[in-house]
PDB file of N, CA, C and O in Angstrom:
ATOM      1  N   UNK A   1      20.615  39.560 -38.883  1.00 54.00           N
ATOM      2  CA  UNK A   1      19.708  39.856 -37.801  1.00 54.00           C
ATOM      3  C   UNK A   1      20.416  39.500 -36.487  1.00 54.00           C
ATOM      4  O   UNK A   1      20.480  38.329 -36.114  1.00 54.00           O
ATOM      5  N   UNK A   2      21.207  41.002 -35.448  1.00 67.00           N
ATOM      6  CA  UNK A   2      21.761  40.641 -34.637  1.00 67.00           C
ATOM      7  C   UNK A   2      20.879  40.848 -33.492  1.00 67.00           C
ATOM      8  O   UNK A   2      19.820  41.460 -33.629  1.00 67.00           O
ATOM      9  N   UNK A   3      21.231  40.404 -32.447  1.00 69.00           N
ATOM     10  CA  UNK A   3      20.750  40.071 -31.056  1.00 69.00           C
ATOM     11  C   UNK A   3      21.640  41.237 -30.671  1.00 69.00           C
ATOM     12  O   UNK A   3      22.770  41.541 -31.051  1.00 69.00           O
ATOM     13  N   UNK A   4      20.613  41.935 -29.608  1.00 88.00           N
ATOM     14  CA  UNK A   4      21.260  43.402 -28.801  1.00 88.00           C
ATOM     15  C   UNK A   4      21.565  42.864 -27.515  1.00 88.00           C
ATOM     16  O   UNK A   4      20.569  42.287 -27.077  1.00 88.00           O
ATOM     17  N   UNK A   5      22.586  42.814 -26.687  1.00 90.00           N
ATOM     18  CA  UNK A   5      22.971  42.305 -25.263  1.00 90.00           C
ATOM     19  C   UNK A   5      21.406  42.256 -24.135  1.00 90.00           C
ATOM     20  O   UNK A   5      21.342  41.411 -23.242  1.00 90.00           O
ATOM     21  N   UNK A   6      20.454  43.102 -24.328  1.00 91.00           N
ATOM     22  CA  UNK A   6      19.758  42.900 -23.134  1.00 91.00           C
ATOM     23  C   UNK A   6      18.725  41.688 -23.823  1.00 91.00           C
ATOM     24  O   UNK A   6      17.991  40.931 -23.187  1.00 91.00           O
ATOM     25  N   UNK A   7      18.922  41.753 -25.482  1.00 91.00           N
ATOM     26  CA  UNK A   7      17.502  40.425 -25.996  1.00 91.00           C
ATOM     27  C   UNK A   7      18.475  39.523 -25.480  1.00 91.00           C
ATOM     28  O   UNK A   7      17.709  38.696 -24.984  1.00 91.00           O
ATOM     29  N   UNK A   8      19.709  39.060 -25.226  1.00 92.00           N
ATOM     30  CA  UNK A   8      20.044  38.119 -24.918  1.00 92.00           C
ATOM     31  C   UNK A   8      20.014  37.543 -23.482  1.00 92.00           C
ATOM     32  O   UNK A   8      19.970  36.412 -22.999  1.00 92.00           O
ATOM     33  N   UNK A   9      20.061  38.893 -22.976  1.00 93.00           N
ATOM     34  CA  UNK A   9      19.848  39.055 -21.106  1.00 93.00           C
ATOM     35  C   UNK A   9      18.575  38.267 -20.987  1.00 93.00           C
ATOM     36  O   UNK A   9      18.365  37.349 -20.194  1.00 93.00           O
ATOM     37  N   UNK A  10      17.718  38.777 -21.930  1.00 94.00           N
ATOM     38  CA  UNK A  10      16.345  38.073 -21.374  1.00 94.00           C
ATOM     39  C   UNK A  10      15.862  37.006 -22.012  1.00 94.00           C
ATOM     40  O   UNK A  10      14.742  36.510 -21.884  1.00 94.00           O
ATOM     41  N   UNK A  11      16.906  36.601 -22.834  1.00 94.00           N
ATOM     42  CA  UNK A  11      16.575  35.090 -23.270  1.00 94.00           C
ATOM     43  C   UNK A  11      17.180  34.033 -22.463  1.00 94.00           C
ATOM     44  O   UNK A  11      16.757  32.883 -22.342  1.00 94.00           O
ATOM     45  N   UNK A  12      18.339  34.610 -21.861  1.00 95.00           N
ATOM     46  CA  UNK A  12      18.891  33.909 -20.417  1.00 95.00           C
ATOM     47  C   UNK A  12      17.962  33.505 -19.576  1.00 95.00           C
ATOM     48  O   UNK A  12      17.727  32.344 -19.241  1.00 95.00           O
ATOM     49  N   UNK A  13      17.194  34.912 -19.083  1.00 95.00           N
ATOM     50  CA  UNK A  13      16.488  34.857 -17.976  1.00 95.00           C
ATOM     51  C   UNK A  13      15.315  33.708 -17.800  1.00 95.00           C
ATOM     52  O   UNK A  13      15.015  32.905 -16.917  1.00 95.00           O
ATOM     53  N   UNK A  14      14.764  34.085 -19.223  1.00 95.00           N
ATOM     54  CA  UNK A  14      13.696  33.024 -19.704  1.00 95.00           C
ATOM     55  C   UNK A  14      14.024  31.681 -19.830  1.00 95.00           C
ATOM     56  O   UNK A  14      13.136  30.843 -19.678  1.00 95.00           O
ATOM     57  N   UNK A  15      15.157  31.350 -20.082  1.00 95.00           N
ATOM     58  CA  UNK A  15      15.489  29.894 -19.966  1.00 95.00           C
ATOM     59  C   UNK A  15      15.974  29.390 -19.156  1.00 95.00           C
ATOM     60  O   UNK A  15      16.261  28.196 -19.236  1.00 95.00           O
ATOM     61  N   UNK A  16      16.255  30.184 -18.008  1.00 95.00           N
ATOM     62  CA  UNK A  16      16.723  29.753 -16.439  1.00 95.00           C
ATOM     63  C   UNK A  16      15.517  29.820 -15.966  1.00 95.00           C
ATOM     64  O   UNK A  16      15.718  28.997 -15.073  1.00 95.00           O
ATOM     65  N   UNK A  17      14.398  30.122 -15.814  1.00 95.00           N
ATOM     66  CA  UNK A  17      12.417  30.006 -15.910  1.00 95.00           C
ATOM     67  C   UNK A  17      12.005  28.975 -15.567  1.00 95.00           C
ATOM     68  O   UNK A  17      11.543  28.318 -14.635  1.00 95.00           O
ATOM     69  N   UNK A  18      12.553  29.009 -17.489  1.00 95.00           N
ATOM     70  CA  UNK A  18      12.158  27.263 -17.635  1.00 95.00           C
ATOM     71  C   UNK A  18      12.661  26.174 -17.151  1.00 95.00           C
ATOM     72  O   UNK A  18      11.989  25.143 -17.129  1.00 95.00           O
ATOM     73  N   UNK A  19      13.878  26.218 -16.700  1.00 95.00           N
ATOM     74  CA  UNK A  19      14.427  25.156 -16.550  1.00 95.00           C
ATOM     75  C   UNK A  19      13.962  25.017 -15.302  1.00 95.00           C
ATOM     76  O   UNK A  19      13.607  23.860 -15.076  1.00 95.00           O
ATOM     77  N   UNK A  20      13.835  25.742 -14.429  1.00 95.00           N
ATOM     78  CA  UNK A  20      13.541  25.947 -13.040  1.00 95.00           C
ATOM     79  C   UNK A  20      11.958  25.273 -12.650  1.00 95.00           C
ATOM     80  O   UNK A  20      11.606  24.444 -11.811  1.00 95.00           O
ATOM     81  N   UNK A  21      11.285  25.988 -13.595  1.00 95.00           N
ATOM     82  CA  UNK A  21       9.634  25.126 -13.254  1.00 95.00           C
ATOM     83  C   UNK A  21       9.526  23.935 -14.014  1.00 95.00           C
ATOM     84  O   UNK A  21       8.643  23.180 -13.608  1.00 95.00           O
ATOM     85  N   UNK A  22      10.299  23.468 -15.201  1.00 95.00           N
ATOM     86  CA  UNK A  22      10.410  22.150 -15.129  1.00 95.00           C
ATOM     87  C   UNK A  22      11.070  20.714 -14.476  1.00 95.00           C
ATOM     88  O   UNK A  22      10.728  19.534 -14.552  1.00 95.00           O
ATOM     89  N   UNK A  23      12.573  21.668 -13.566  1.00 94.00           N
ATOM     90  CA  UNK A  23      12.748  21.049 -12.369  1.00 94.00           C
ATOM     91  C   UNK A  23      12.070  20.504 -11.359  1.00 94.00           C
ATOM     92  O   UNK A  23      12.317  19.485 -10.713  1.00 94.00           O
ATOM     93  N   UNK A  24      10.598  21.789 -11.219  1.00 94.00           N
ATOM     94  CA  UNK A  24       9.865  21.880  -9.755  1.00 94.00           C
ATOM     95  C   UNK A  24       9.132  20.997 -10.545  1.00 94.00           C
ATOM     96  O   UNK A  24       9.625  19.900 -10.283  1.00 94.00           O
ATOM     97  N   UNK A  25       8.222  20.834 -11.377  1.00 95.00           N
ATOM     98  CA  UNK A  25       7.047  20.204 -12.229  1.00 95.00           C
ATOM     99  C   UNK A  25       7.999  18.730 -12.160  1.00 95.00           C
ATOM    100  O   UNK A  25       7.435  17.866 -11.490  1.00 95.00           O
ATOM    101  N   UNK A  26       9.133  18.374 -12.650  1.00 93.00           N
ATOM    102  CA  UNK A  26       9.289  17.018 -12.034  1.00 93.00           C
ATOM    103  C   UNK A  26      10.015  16.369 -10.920  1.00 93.00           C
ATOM    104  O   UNK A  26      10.569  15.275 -11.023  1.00 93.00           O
ATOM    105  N   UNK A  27       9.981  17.184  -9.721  1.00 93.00           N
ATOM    106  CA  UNK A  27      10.382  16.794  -8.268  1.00 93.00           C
ATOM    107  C   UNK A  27       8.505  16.533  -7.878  1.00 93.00           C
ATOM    108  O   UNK A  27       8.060  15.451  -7.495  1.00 93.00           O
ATOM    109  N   UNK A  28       7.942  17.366  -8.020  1.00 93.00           N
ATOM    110  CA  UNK A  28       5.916  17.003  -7.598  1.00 93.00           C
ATOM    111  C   UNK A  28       5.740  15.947  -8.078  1.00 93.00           C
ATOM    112  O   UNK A  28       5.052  15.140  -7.454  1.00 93.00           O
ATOM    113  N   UNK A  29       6.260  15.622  -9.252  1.00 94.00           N
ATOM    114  CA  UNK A  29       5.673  14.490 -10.048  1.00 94.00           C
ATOM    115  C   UNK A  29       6.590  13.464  -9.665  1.00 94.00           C
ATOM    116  O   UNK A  29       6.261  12.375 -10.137  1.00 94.00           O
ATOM    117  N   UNK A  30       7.449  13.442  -9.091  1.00 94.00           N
ATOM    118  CA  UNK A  30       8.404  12.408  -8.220  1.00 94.00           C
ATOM    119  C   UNK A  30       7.654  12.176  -6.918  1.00 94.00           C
ATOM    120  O   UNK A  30       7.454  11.022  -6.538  1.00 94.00           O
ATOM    121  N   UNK A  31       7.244  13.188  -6.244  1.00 93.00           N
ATOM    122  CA  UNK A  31       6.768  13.270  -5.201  1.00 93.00           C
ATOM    123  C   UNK A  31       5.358  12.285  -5.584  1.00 93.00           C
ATOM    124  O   UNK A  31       5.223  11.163  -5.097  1.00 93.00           O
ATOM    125  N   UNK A  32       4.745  12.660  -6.160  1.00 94.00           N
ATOM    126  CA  UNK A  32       3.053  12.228  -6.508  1.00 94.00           C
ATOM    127  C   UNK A  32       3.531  10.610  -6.590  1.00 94.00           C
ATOM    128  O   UNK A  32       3.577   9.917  -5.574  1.00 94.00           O
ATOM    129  N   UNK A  33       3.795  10.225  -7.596  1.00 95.00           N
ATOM    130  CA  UNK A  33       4.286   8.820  -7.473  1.00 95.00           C
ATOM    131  C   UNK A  33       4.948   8.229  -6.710  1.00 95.00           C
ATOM    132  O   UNK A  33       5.093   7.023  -6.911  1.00 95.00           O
ATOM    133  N   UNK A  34       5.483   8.748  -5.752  1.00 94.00           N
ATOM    134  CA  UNK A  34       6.215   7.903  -4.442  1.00 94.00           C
ATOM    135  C   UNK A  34       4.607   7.635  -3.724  1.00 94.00           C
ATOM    136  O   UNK A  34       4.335   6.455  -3.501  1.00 94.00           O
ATOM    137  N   UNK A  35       3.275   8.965  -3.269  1.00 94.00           N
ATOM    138  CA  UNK A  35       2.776   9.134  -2.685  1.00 94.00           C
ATOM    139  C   UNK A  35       1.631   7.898  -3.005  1.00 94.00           C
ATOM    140  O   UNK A  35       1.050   7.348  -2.069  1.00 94.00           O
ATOM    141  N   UNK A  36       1.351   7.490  -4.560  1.00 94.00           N
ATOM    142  CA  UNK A  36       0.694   6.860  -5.252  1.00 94.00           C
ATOM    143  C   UNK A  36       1.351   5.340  -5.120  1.00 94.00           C
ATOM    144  O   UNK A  36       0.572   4.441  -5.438  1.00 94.00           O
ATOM    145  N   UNK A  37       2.583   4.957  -4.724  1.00 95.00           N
ATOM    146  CA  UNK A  37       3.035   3.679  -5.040  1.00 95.00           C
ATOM    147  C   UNK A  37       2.744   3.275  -3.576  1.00 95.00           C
ATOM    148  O   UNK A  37       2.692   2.059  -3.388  1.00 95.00           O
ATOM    149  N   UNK A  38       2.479   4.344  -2.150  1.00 95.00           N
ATOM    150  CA  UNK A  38       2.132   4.104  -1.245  1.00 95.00           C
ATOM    151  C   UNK A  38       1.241   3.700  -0.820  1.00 95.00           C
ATOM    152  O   UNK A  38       1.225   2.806   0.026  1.00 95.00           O
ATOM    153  N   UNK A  39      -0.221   4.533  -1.534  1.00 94.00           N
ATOM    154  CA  UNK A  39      -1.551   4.094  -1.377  1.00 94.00           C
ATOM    155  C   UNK A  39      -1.328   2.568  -2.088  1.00 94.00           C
ATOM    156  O   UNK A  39      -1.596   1.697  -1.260  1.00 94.00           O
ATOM    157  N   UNK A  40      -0.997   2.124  -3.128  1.00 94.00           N
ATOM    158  CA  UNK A  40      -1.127   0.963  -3.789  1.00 94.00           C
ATOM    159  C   UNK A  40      -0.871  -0.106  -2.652  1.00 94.00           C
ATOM    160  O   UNK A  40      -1.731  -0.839  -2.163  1.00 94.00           O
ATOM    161  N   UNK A  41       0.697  -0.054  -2.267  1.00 93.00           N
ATOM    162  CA  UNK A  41       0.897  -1.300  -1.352  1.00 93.00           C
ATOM    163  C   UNK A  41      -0.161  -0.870   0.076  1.00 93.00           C
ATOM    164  O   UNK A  41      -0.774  -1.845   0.511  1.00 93.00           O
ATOM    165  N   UNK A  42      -0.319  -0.052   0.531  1.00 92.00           N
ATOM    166  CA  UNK A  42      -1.767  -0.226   1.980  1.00 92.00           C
ATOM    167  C   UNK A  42      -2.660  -0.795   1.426  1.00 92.00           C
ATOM    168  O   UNK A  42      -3.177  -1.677   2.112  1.00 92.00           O
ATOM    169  N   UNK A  43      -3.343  -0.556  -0.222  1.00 91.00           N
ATOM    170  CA  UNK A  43      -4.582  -1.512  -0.747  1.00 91.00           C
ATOM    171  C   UNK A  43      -4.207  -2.213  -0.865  1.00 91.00           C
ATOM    172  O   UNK A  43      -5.188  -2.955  -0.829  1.00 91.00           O
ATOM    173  N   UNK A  44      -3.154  -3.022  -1.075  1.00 90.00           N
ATOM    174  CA  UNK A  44      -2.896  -4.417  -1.377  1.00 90.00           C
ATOM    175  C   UNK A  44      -2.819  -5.208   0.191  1.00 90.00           C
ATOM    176  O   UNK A  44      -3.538  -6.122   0.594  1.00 90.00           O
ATOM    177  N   UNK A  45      -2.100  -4.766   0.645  1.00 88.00           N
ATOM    178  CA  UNK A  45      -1.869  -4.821   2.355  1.00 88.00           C
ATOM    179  C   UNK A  45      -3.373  -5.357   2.999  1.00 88.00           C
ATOM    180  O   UNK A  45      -3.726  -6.453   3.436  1.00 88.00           O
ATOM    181  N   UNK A  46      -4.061  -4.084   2.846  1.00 88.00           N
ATOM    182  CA  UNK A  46      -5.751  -4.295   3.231  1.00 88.00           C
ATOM    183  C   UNK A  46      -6.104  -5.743   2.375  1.00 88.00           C
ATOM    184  O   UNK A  46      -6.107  -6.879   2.850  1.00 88.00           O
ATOM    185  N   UNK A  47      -6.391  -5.352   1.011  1.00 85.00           N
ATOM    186  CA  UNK A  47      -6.931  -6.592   0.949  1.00 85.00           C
ATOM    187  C   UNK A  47      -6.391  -8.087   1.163  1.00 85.00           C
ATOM    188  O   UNK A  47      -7.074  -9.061   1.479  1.00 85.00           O
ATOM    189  N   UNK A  48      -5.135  -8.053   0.941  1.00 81.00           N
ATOM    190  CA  UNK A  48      -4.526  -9.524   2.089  1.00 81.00           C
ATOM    191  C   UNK A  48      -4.893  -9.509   3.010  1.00 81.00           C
ATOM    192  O   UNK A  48      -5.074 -10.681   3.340  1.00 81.00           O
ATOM    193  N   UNK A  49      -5.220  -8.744   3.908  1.00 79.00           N
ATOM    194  CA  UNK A  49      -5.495  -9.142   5.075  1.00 79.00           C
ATOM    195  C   UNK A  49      -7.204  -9.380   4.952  1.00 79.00           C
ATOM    196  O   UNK A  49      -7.728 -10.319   5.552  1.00 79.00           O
ATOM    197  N   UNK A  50      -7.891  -8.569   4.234  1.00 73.00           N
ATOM    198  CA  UNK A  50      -8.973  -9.120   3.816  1.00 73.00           C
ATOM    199  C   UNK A  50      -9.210 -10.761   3.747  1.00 73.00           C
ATOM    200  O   UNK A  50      -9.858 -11.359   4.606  1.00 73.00           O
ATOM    201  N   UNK A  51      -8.723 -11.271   2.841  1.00 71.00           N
ATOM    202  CA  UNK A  51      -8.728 -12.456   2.187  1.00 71.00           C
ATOM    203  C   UNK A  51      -8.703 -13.380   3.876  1.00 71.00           C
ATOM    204  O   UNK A  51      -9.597 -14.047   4.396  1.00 71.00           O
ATOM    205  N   UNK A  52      -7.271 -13.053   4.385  1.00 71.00           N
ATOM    206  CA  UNK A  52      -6.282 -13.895   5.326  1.00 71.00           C
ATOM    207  C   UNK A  52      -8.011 -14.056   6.423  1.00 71.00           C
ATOM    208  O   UNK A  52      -8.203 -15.217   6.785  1.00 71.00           O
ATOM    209  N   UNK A  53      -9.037 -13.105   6.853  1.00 66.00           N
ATOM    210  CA  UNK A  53      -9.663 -13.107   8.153  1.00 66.00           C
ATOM    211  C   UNK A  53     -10.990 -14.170   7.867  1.00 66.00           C
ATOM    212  O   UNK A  53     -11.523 -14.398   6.781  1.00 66.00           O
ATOM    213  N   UNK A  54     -11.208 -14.528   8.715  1.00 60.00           N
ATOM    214  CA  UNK A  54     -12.292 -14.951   8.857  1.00 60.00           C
ATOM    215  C   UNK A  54     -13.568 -13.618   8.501  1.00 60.00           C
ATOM    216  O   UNK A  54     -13.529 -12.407   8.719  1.00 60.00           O
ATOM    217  N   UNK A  55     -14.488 -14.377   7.957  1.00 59.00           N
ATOM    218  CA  UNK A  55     -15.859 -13.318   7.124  1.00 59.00           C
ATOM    219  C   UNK A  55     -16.448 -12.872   8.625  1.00 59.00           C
ATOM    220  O   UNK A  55     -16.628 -11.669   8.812  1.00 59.00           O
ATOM    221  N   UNK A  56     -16.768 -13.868   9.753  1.00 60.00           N
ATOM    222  CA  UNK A  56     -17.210 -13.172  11.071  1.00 60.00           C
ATOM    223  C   UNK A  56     -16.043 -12.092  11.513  1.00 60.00           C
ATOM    224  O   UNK A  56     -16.362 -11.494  12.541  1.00 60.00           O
ATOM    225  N   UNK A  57     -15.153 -11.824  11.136  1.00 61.00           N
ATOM    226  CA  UNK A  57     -14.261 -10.525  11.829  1.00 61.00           C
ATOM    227  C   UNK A  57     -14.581  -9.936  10.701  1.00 61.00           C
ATOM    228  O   UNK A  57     -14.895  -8.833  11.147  1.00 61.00           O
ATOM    229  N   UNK A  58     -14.709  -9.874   9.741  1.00 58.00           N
ATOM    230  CA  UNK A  58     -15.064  -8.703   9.050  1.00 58.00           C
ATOM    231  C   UNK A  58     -16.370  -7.726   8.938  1.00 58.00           C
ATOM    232  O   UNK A  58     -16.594  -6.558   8.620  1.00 58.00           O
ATOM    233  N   UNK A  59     -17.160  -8.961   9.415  1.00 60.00           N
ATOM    234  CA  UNK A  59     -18.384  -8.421   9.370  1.00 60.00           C
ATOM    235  C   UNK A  59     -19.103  -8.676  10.920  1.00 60.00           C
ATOM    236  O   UNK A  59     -20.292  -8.956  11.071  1.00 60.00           O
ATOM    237  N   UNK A  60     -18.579  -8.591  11.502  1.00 57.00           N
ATOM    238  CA  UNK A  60     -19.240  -8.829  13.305  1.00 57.00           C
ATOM    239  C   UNK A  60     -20.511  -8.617  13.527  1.00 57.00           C
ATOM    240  O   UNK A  60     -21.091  -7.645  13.042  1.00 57.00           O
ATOM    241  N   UNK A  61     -21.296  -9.800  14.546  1.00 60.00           N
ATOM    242  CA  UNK A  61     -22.744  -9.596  14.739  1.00 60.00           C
ATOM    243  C   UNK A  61     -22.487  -8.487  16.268  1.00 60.00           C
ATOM    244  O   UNK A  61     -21.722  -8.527  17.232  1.00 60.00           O
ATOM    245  N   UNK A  62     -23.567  -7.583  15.820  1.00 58.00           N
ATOM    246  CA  UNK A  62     -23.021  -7.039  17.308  1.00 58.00           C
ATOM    247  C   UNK A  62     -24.312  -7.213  18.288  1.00 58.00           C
ATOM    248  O   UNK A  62     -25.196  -6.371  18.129  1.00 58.00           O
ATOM    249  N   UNK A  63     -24.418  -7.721  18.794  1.00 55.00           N
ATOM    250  CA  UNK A  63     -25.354  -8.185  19.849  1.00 55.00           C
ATOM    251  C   UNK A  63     -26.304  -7.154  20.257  1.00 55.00           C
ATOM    252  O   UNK A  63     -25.614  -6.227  20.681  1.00 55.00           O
ATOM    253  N   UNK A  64     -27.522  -6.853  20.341  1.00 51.00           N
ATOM    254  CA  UNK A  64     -28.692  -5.763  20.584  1.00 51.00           C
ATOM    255  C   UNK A  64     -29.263  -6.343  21.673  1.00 51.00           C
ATOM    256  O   UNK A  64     -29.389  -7.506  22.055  1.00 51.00           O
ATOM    257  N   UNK A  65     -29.685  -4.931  22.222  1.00 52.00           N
ATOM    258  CA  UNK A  65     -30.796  -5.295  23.543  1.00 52.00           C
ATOM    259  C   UNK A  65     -32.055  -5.885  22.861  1.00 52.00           C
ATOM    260  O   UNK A  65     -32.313  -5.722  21.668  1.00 52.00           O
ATOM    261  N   UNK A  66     -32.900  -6.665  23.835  1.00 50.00           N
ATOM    262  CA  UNK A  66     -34.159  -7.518  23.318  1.00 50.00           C
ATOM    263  C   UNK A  66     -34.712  -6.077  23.589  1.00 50.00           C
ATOM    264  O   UNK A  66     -35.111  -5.870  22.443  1.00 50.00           O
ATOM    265  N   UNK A  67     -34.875  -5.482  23.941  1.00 53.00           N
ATOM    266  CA  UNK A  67     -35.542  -3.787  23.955  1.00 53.00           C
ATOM    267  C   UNK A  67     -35.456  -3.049  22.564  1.00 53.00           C
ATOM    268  O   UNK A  67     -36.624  -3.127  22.182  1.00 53.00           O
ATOM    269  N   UNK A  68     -35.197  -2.801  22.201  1.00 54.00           N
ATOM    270  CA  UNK A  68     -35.229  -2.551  20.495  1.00 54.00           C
ATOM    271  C   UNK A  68     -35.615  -3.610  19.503  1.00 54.00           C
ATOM    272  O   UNK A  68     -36.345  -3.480  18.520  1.00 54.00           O
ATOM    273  N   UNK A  69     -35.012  -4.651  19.923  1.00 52.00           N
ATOM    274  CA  UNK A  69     -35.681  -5.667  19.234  1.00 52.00           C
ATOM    275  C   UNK A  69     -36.128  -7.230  19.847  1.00 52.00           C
ATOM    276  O   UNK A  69     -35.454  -8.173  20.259  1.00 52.00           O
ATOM    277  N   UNK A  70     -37.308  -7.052  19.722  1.00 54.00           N
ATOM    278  CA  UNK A  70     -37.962  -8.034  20.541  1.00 54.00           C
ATOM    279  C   UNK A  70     -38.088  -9.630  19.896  1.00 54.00           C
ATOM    280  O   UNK A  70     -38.225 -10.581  20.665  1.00 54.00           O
ATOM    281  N   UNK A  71     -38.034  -9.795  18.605  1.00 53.00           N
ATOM    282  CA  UNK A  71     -37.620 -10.620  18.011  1.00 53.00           C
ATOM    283  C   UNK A  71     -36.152 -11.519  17.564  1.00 53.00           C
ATOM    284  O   UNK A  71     -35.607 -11.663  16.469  1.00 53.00           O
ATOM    285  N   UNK A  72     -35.877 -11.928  18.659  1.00 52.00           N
ATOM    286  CA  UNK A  72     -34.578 -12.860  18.422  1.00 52.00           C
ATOM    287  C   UNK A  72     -34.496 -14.082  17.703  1.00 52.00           C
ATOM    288  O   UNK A  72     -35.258 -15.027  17.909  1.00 52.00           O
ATOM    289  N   UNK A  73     -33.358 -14.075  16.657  1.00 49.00           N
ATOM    290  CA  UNK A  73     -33.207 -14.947  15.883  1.00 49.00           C
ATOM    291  C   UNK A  73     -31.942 -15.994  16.247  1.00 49.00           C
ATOM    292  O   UNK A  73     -31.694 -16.944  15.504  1.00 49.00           O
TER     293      UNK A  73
END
């Protein structure tokens, strides 16, 4: 069972394809995980600095007119 020059042409073709979108499929997936190891250290970042603040800077009273609210505590 021989192979005719163009089944071979296009078994070339097909495996230069593949190789090609599994190149691209793992440069994205290089990409995605650089993009993912980024978000990680800003959440980590955030929450240190979380921890590091005082609970009044995180959560600030913000001062209201006695006109909306007439009851001061």
């Amino acid at each position: 069972m021989g192979f005719h020059e163009e089944d071979l042409n296009n078994l070339e073709q097909l495996l230069e394809s593949l190789i090609k979108m599994v190149g691209k499929a793992n440069k994205n997936v290089d990409s995605l995980q650089v993009r993912v190891r980024q978000l990680e250290w800003l959440i980590r970042e955030q929450q240190f600095g979380i921890k590091e603040r005082d609970p009044l800077e995180i959560y600030p009273r913000h001062h209201h007119s006695s006109e909306k609210f007439p009851l001061q505590l």
